[in-house]
Amino acid sequence: MFEATELNFRDNRVEWAVKALFLLMTLLLILPVLLILGVLLYRGGPVLSWEFLFTQPTNGMTAGGVLPALVGTIWLVVVALLASVPIGVAAAIYLSEYAPQNALTRAINLAIINLAGVPSIVHALFGVGAFVYFFRFGTSILAASLTLAIMTLPVVIVSTLESLRAVPHAFREACWNMGATRWQTIWRVVLPNSISGILTGVILEVSRTAGETAPIMFTGAAMFMPLLPRSVFDQTMALSLHLYTISMNVPDVPEALPYGVALVLIGLILSMNAISIGFRTVLRSRRKW
Amino acid sequence: MTAIDTGQHQRSADEGLAGDVKIDVRNLSIGYAGKSALRNVSLEIREHEIFGIIGPANSGKTSFLRALNRMDEFTESMTVDGAIRFNGRDVREWRNAYALRRRIGVVFPLPVGLPMSIYDNVALAPRLSGIRKKQQLDDIVERCLSRAALWDEVRDRLGSLGSLLSGGQQQRLTIARALSQDPELLLLDEFSIAVDPVTTMRIEDVLKELRREITIVLVTNLVQQARRLASRTAFFLMGECVEVNDTEAMFTGTVKDPRTREYVEGRFG
Ligand SMILES: Nc1ncnc2c1ncn2[C@@H]1O[C@H](COP(=O)(O)OP(=O)(O)OP(=O)(O)O)[C@@H](O)[C@H]1O
Ligand SMILES: [Mg+2]
């Protein structure tokens, strides 16, 4: 016979209290997010319309839509993705699958993690020096996107490393034992089982840069540029900079307009996240262990 | 008992098979980050024999196997000293370890079903060595799965995931995979640990047949399994090779070292 003792009851009470406390903290965390969204929707919601999304700004940016900025931001993010994914994933594969696990590798790993903490304005200055002037890309989508790519590389590498490490080591050894080379093992066992995590992480990290202003302000984004970009060598408007401009530098902007732009920006980032999560769900349903 | 007797009978009949030295180990010492795991082991394994290795936990049996196909390269802390000659050639001299490992099949106690279909698990090694023809792959898959006593259970679902099989099935899948390499040498480390007794017997029968074609090193915790299968057996104890002897001699009391008798009898006496 098992009888609940006083001790069991106490354990239960502690269990309950701890759970309630953690739930409270989680709610506290969600609250500001909900408030922000609520305010944005309340103030900016009325501005939103298809016309707002698909027309140019007019009247010195005090009216009209956000099309050039929306398109520009998508360009910036996509080009940044194209640049940072191959480099970041290759570097992570090297660090996780090839590099000897010694002090040097650990130091490099640490350095990469610390790089993620470098402020974006510093990356901006680097981007101006390297891409705008040294490589002579001028102020262009290319220069801005590369700056964004450099900025996100550390997080891209770290998130890829995590996905690679989630593949059990035993799988690799089993494969090596059959005489597979490192690359054969990576190609046939490691990548198929981590690609969903890698892509999701990468898309999440890079799409987050859609909100960055500093790194693109001096490298490729223009305050007003009604024409849509035609190639990566054009300048472009961007939602983040547009928001900054109409909030700070343009007189007589209707109060609702910046909220509308912010809403579009957040909507864009959320939909990119949604795409990457959808992506993961599809790939993960084929997950194999 | 009959099964055992038959086994031994057959083994003596095949004794003539065992021939040239397949593996020649000289003064092998293994350590992990300076901590010694195996000291100064010298022994020979002959072609077409099943060579048993018995010994209590931590005696260095697994470490010994790992050194044979240069698996120490996967573990940063593992160091190997001494010489291991495979077909007369030092394994360190093989320019690439991959070619060496393709000739050596390994089965470890924890089964690893790779996260791909059962078919792909077994077809992986042949594909790595360049076999592309569907018919040829099909044949290899069927032959290896049959030999590992798994074919009947999975023939209808070759497309399902290898990593979702039961523990014992995964173990047999691992054996099938090792056989699919068409190895010259098979290293088995406590292969029956997750396999039921009946299936173990079936696999043991296959091993007895296999020794006509290949050489097998069998590490086992089941002393009787060594007796059933191995023609010669080494006894490892706390990182030392206490003795290498004809298995039958070891079990009938003609041991070279009294510690061997204690071990052999201590458990099953
Ligand atoms: N990867 C490792 N890192 C550090 N030490 C290890 C490692 N693998 C084995 N050892 C040590 O080496 C010694 C021998 O281990 P080994 O696995 O070879 O023994 P074993 O005879 O196979 O034992 P068991 O019968 O339990 O499998 C042990 O003391 C063990 O702690
Ligand atoms: Mg062991």
Coordinates of C-alpha atoms in Angstrom, one line a residue, chain B:
Chain B
M1 CA 24.4 -28.9 -25.4
T2 CA 24.0 -30.6 -28.7
A3 CA 24.3 -27.3 -30.5
I4 CA 27.5 -26.6 -28.7
D5 CA 28.9 -30.0 -29.5
T6 CA 28.1 -29.8 -33.2
G7 CA 29.7 -26.4 -33.3
Q8 CA 32.9 -27.6 -31.8
H9 CA 32.9 -30.6 -34.1
Q10 CA 32.5 -28.5 -37.1
R11 CA 35.2 -26.2 -35.9
S12 CA 37.8 -28.9 -35.5
A13 CA 36.8 -30.1 -39.0
D14 CA 37.5 -26.7 -40.4
E15 CA 40.7 -26.2 -38.5
G16 CA 42.7 -26.8 -41.7
L17 CA 41.3 -23.5 -43.0
A18 CA 43.1 -21.2 -40.6
G19 CA 46.3 -20.2 -42.3
D20 CA 48.4 -17.1 -42.8
V21 CA 48.7 -14.4 -40.3
K22 CA 46.0 -11.8 -41.0
I23 CA 46.7 -9.4 -38.2
D24 CA 50.0 -9.2 -36.4
V25 CA 49.9 -7.1 -33.3
R26 CA 53.2 -6.1 -31.7
N27 CA 53.6 -4.3 -28.4
L28 CA 50.3 -2.5 -28.7
S29 CA 49.6 0.0 -26.0
I30 CA 46.6 2.2 -25.9
G31 CA 45.9 5.2 -23.7
Y32 CA 43.2 7.8 -23.2
A33 CA 44.6 11.3 -22.4
G34 CA 47.6 9.7 -20.7
K35 CA 45.6 7.1 -18.8
S36 CA 46.6 3.6 -19.9
A37 CA 43.9 1.3 -21.2
L38 CA 45.9 -1.5 -22.8
R39 CA 49.6 -2.3 -22.2
N40 CA 52.1 -4.1 -24.4
V41 CA 49.8 -6.6 -26.2
S42 CA 51.4 -8.9 -28.8
L43 CA 49.3 -11.5 -30.6
E44 CA 48.5 -12.8 -34.0
I45 CA 45.1 -13.4 -35.7
R46 CA 45.1 -15.9 -38.5
E47 CA 43.3 -15.9 -41.7
H48 CA 39.9 -17.7 -41.6
E49 CA 39.7 -18.0 -37.9
I50 CA 37.3 -16.7 -35.4
F51 CA 39.5 -15.1 -32.8
G52 CA 37.8 -14.7 -29.5
I53 CA 38.6 -12.0 -26.9
I54 CA 37.2 -12.4 -23.4
G55 CA 37.7 -10.5 -20.2
P56 CA 35.9 -8.5 -17.6
A57 CA 34.6 -4.9 -18.1
N58 CA 37.3 -2.2 -18.7
S59 CA 39.9 -4.7 -19.6
G60 CA 40.5 -2.9 -22.9
K61 CA 38.7 -5.2 -25.4
T62 CA 36.9 -2.5 -27.2
S63 CA 39.9 -0.3 -27.2
F64 CA 41.8 -3.1 -28.9
L65 CA 39.2 -3.4 -31.7
R66 CA 39.2 0.4 -32.2
A67 CA 42.9 0.4 -32.8
L68 CA 42.6 -2.3 -35.5
N69 CA 40.9 0.0 -38.0
R70 CA 42.4 3.2 -36.8
M71 CA 39.3 4.4 -35.1
D72 CA 41.5 6.2 -32.6
E73 CA 41.5 9.0 -35.1
F74 CA 37.9 9.7 -34.1
T75 CA 38.8 10.2 -30.5
E76 CA 41.1 13.1 -29.8
S77 CA 42.3 11.7 -26.5
M78 CA 43.1 8.2 -27.7
T79 CA 46.7 7.3 -28.3
V80 CA 48.0 4.1 -29.9
D81 CA 51.6 2.8 -29.7
G82 CA 53.1 -0.3 -31.2
A83 CA 52.6 -2.0 -34.6
I84 CA 49.5 -3.5 -36.1
R85 CA 50.1 -5.3 -39.4
F86 CA 47.1 -6.1 -41.5
N87 CA 47.9 -8.4 -44.4
G88 CA 51.6 -7.8 -43.5
R89 CA 51.3 -4.1 -43.8
D90 CA 51.3 -1.6 -40.9
V91 CA 47.8 0.0 -40.7
R92 CA 49.5 3.4 -40.1
E93 CA 51.1 3.1 -43.6
W94 CA 47.8 2.9 -45.4
R95 CA 47.7 6.3 -47.1
N96 CA 44.0 6.7 -46.5
A97 CA 42.2 5.1 -43.6
Y98 CA 39.1 4.9 -45.7
A99 CA 40.4 2.2 -47.9
L100 CA 41.5 0.3 -44.8
R101 CA 38.1 0.7 -43.1
R102 CA 36.2 -0.5 -46.2
R103 CA 37.9 -3.9 -45.8
I104 CA 37.1 -4.1 -42.1
G105 CA 33.5 -4.4 -40.9
V106 CA 32.7 -3.4 -37.4
V107 CA 29.8 -4.1 -35.1
F108 CA 29.6 -2.3 -31.8
P109 CA 27.5 -3.2 -28.8
L110 CA 25.2 -0.2 -29.2
P111 CA 23.4 -0.7 -32.4
V112 CA 23.2 2.3 -34.7
G113 CA 20.4 2.3 -37.3
L114 CA 21.3 5.1 -39.6
P115 CA 18.4 7.6 -40.2
M116 CA 17.7 6.3 -43.7
S117 CA 15.6 3.4 -45.0
I118 CA 16.6 -0.2 -44.2
Y119 CA 17.5 -0.7 -47.8
D120 CA 19.7 2.4 -47.9
N121 CA 21.4 1.4 -44.6
V122 CA 22.6 -1.8 -46.2
A123 CA 23.2 -0.3 -49.7
L124 CA 25.3 2.5 -48.3
A125 CA 28.7 0.8 -48.3
P126 CA 28.3 -0.7 -51.7
R127 CA 27.2 2.7 -53.0
L128 CA 30.2 4.3 -51.4
S129 CA 32.4 1.8 -53.3
G130 CA 30.8 2.8 -56.5
I131 CA 28.1 0.1 -57.1
R132 CA 25.2 1.8 -58.9
K133 CA 23.2 -1.0 -60.6
K134 CA 19.9 -1.6 -58.9
Q135 CA 19.9 -5.3 -59.5
Q136 CA 23.3 -5.7 -57.9
L137 CA 22.4 -3.6 -54.9
D138 CA 19.2 -5.5 -54.5
D139 CA 21.2 -8.8 -54.4
I140 CA 23.6 -7.4 -51.8
V141 CA 20.9 -6.1 -49.6
E142 CA 19.0 -9.4 -49.6
R143 CA 22.1 -11.5 -49.1
C144 CA 23.4 -9.4 -46.2
L145 CA 20.1 -9.0 -44.5
S146 CA 19.5 -12.8 -44.7
R147 CA 22.9 -13.5 -43.3
A148 CA 22.2 -11.2 -40.4
A149 CA 18.9 -13.1 -39.8
L150 CA 16.9 -10.0 -40.5
W151 CA 15.6 -10.5 -44.0
D152 CA 12.4 -12.3 -43.1
E153 CA 11.3 -9.6 -40.7
V154 CA 11.9 -6.7 -43.0
R155 CA 11.6 -7.9 -46.5
D156 CA 8.2 -6.2 -46.8
R157 CA 9.3 -2.9 -45.5
L158 CA 12.7 -2.2 -46.8
G159 CA 11.7 1.4 -47.3
S160 CA 10.9 2.1 -43.7
L161 CA 13.4 3.8 -41.4
G162 CA 16.4 1.8 -40.1
S163 CA 16.4 3.9 -37.0
L164 CA 12.9 2.9 -36.0
L165 CA 13.6 -0.8 -35.8
S166 CA 13.7 -2.5 -32.4
G167 CA 17.1 -2.6 -30.6
G168 CA 17.7 -6.2 -31.6
Q169 CA 16.7 -5.6 -35.2
Q170 CA 19.0 -2.5 -35.4
Q171 CA 21.8 -4.7 -34.1
R172 CA 21.2 -7.2 -36.9
L173 CA 20.9 -4.3 -39.3
T174 CA 24.3 -3.1 -38.1
I175 CA 25.7 -6.6 -38.8
A176 CA 24.1 -6.6 -42.2
R177 CA 25.7 -3.3 -42.9
A178 CA 29.1 -4.5 -41.8
L179 CA 28.7 -7.5 -44.1
S180 CA 27.6 -5.3 -47.0
Q181 CA 31.1 -3.9 -47.1
D182 CA 32.2 -7.3 -48.2
P183 CA 34.9 -7.2 -45.6
E184 CA 38.0 -9.3 -45.2
L185 CA 37.9 -8.9 -41.5
L186 CA 34.9 -8.6 -39.3
L187 CA 35.2 -7.1 -35.8
L188 CA 32.3 -8.0 -33.5
D189 CA 32.0 -6.3 -30.1
E190 CA 29.4 -8.0 -28.0
F191 CA 27.1 -8.2 -30.9
S192 CA 24.5 -10.3 -29.1
I193 CA 24.0 -7.9 -26.3
A194 CA 20.6 -6.7 -27.6
V195 CA 19.7 -9.8 -29.5
D196 CA 17.5 -12.6 -28.2
P197 CA 19.0 -16.1 -27.8
V198 CA 17.3 -17.8 -30.7
T199 CA 18.4 -15.1 -33.1
T200 CA 21.9 -15.1 -31.6
M201 CA 22.1 -18.8 -32.4
R202 CA 21.1 -18.1 -36.0
I203 CA 23.8 -15.4 -36.3
E204 CA 26.3 -17.6 -34.7
D205 CA 25.6 -20.2 -37.4
V206 CA 26.2 -17.6 -40.0
L207 CA 29.5 -16.6 -38.5
K208 CA 30.6 -20.2 -38.6
E209 CA 29.9 -20.3 -42.3
L210 CA 31.5 -16.9 -42.8
R211 CA 34.8 -17.9 -41.5
R212 CA 35.4 -19.9 -44.7
E213 CA 35.5 -16.5 -46.4
I214 CA 36.7 -14.0 -43.9
T215 CA 38.5 -13.5 -40.6
I216 CA 36.5 -12.7 -37.5
V217 CA 37.5 -11.1 -34.2
L218 CA 34.8 -11.7 -31.6
V219 CA 34.8 -9.8 -28.4
T220 CA 32.3 -11.3 -26.0
N221 CA 31.2 -11.2 -22.4
L222 CA 29.6 -14.6 -22.9
V223 CA 32.4 -17.0 -22.2
Q224 CA 30.4 -19.8 -23.7
Q225 CA 29.9 -17.9 -26.9
A226 CA 33.7 -17.7 -27.3
R227 CA 33.8 -21.4 -26.6
R228 CA 31.1 -22.1 -29.3
L229 CA 32.7 -20.0 -32.0
A230 CA 36.4 -19.1 -31.4
S231 CA 39.2 -21.4 -32.4
R232 CA 41.6 -19.4 -30.4
T233 CA 40.9 -17.0 -27.6
A234 CA 42.7 -14.2 -25.8
F235 CA 42.0 -13.3 -22.2
F236 CA 42.3 -9.6 -21.4
L237 CA 42.5 -8.4 -17.8
M238 CA 42.9 -4.8 -16.6
G239 CA 44.6 -3.7 -19.8
E240 CA 46.8 -6.7 -20.2
C241 CA 46.6 -9.7 -22.4
V242 CA 47.0 -12.5 -19.9
E243 CA 47.1 -15.3 -22.4
V244 CA 46.3 -16.4 -25.9
N245 CA 45.4 -20.0 -26.2
D246 CA 43.4 -22.6 -28.2
T247 CA 39.9 -22.1 -27.0
E248 CA 39.3 -25.7 -26.1
A249 CA 42.5 -25.8 -24.1
M250 CA 41.4 -22.8 -22.2
F251 CA 38.1 -24.3 -21.3
T252 CA 39.3 -27.8 -20.5
G253 CA 41.8 -26.5 -18.0
T254 CA 45.1 -26.4 -19.8
V255 CA 45.6 -22.7 -19.2
K256 CA 48.9 -20.9 -19.2
D257 CA 47.9 -18.6 -16.4
P258 CA 45.8 -19.5 -13.4
R259 CA 43.9 -16.2 -13.6
T260 CA 42.3 -17.4 -16.9
R261 CA 40.9 -20.5 -15.2
E262 CA 39.5 -18.4 -12.5
Y263 CA 37.7 -16.2 -15.0
V264 CA 36.5 -18.9 -17.2
E265 CA 35.3 -21.0 -14.3
G266 CA 34.4 -18.2 -12.0
R267 CA 31.4 -17.3 -14.1
F268 CA 30.2 -20.5 -15.5
G269 CA 32.0 -23.1 -13.4

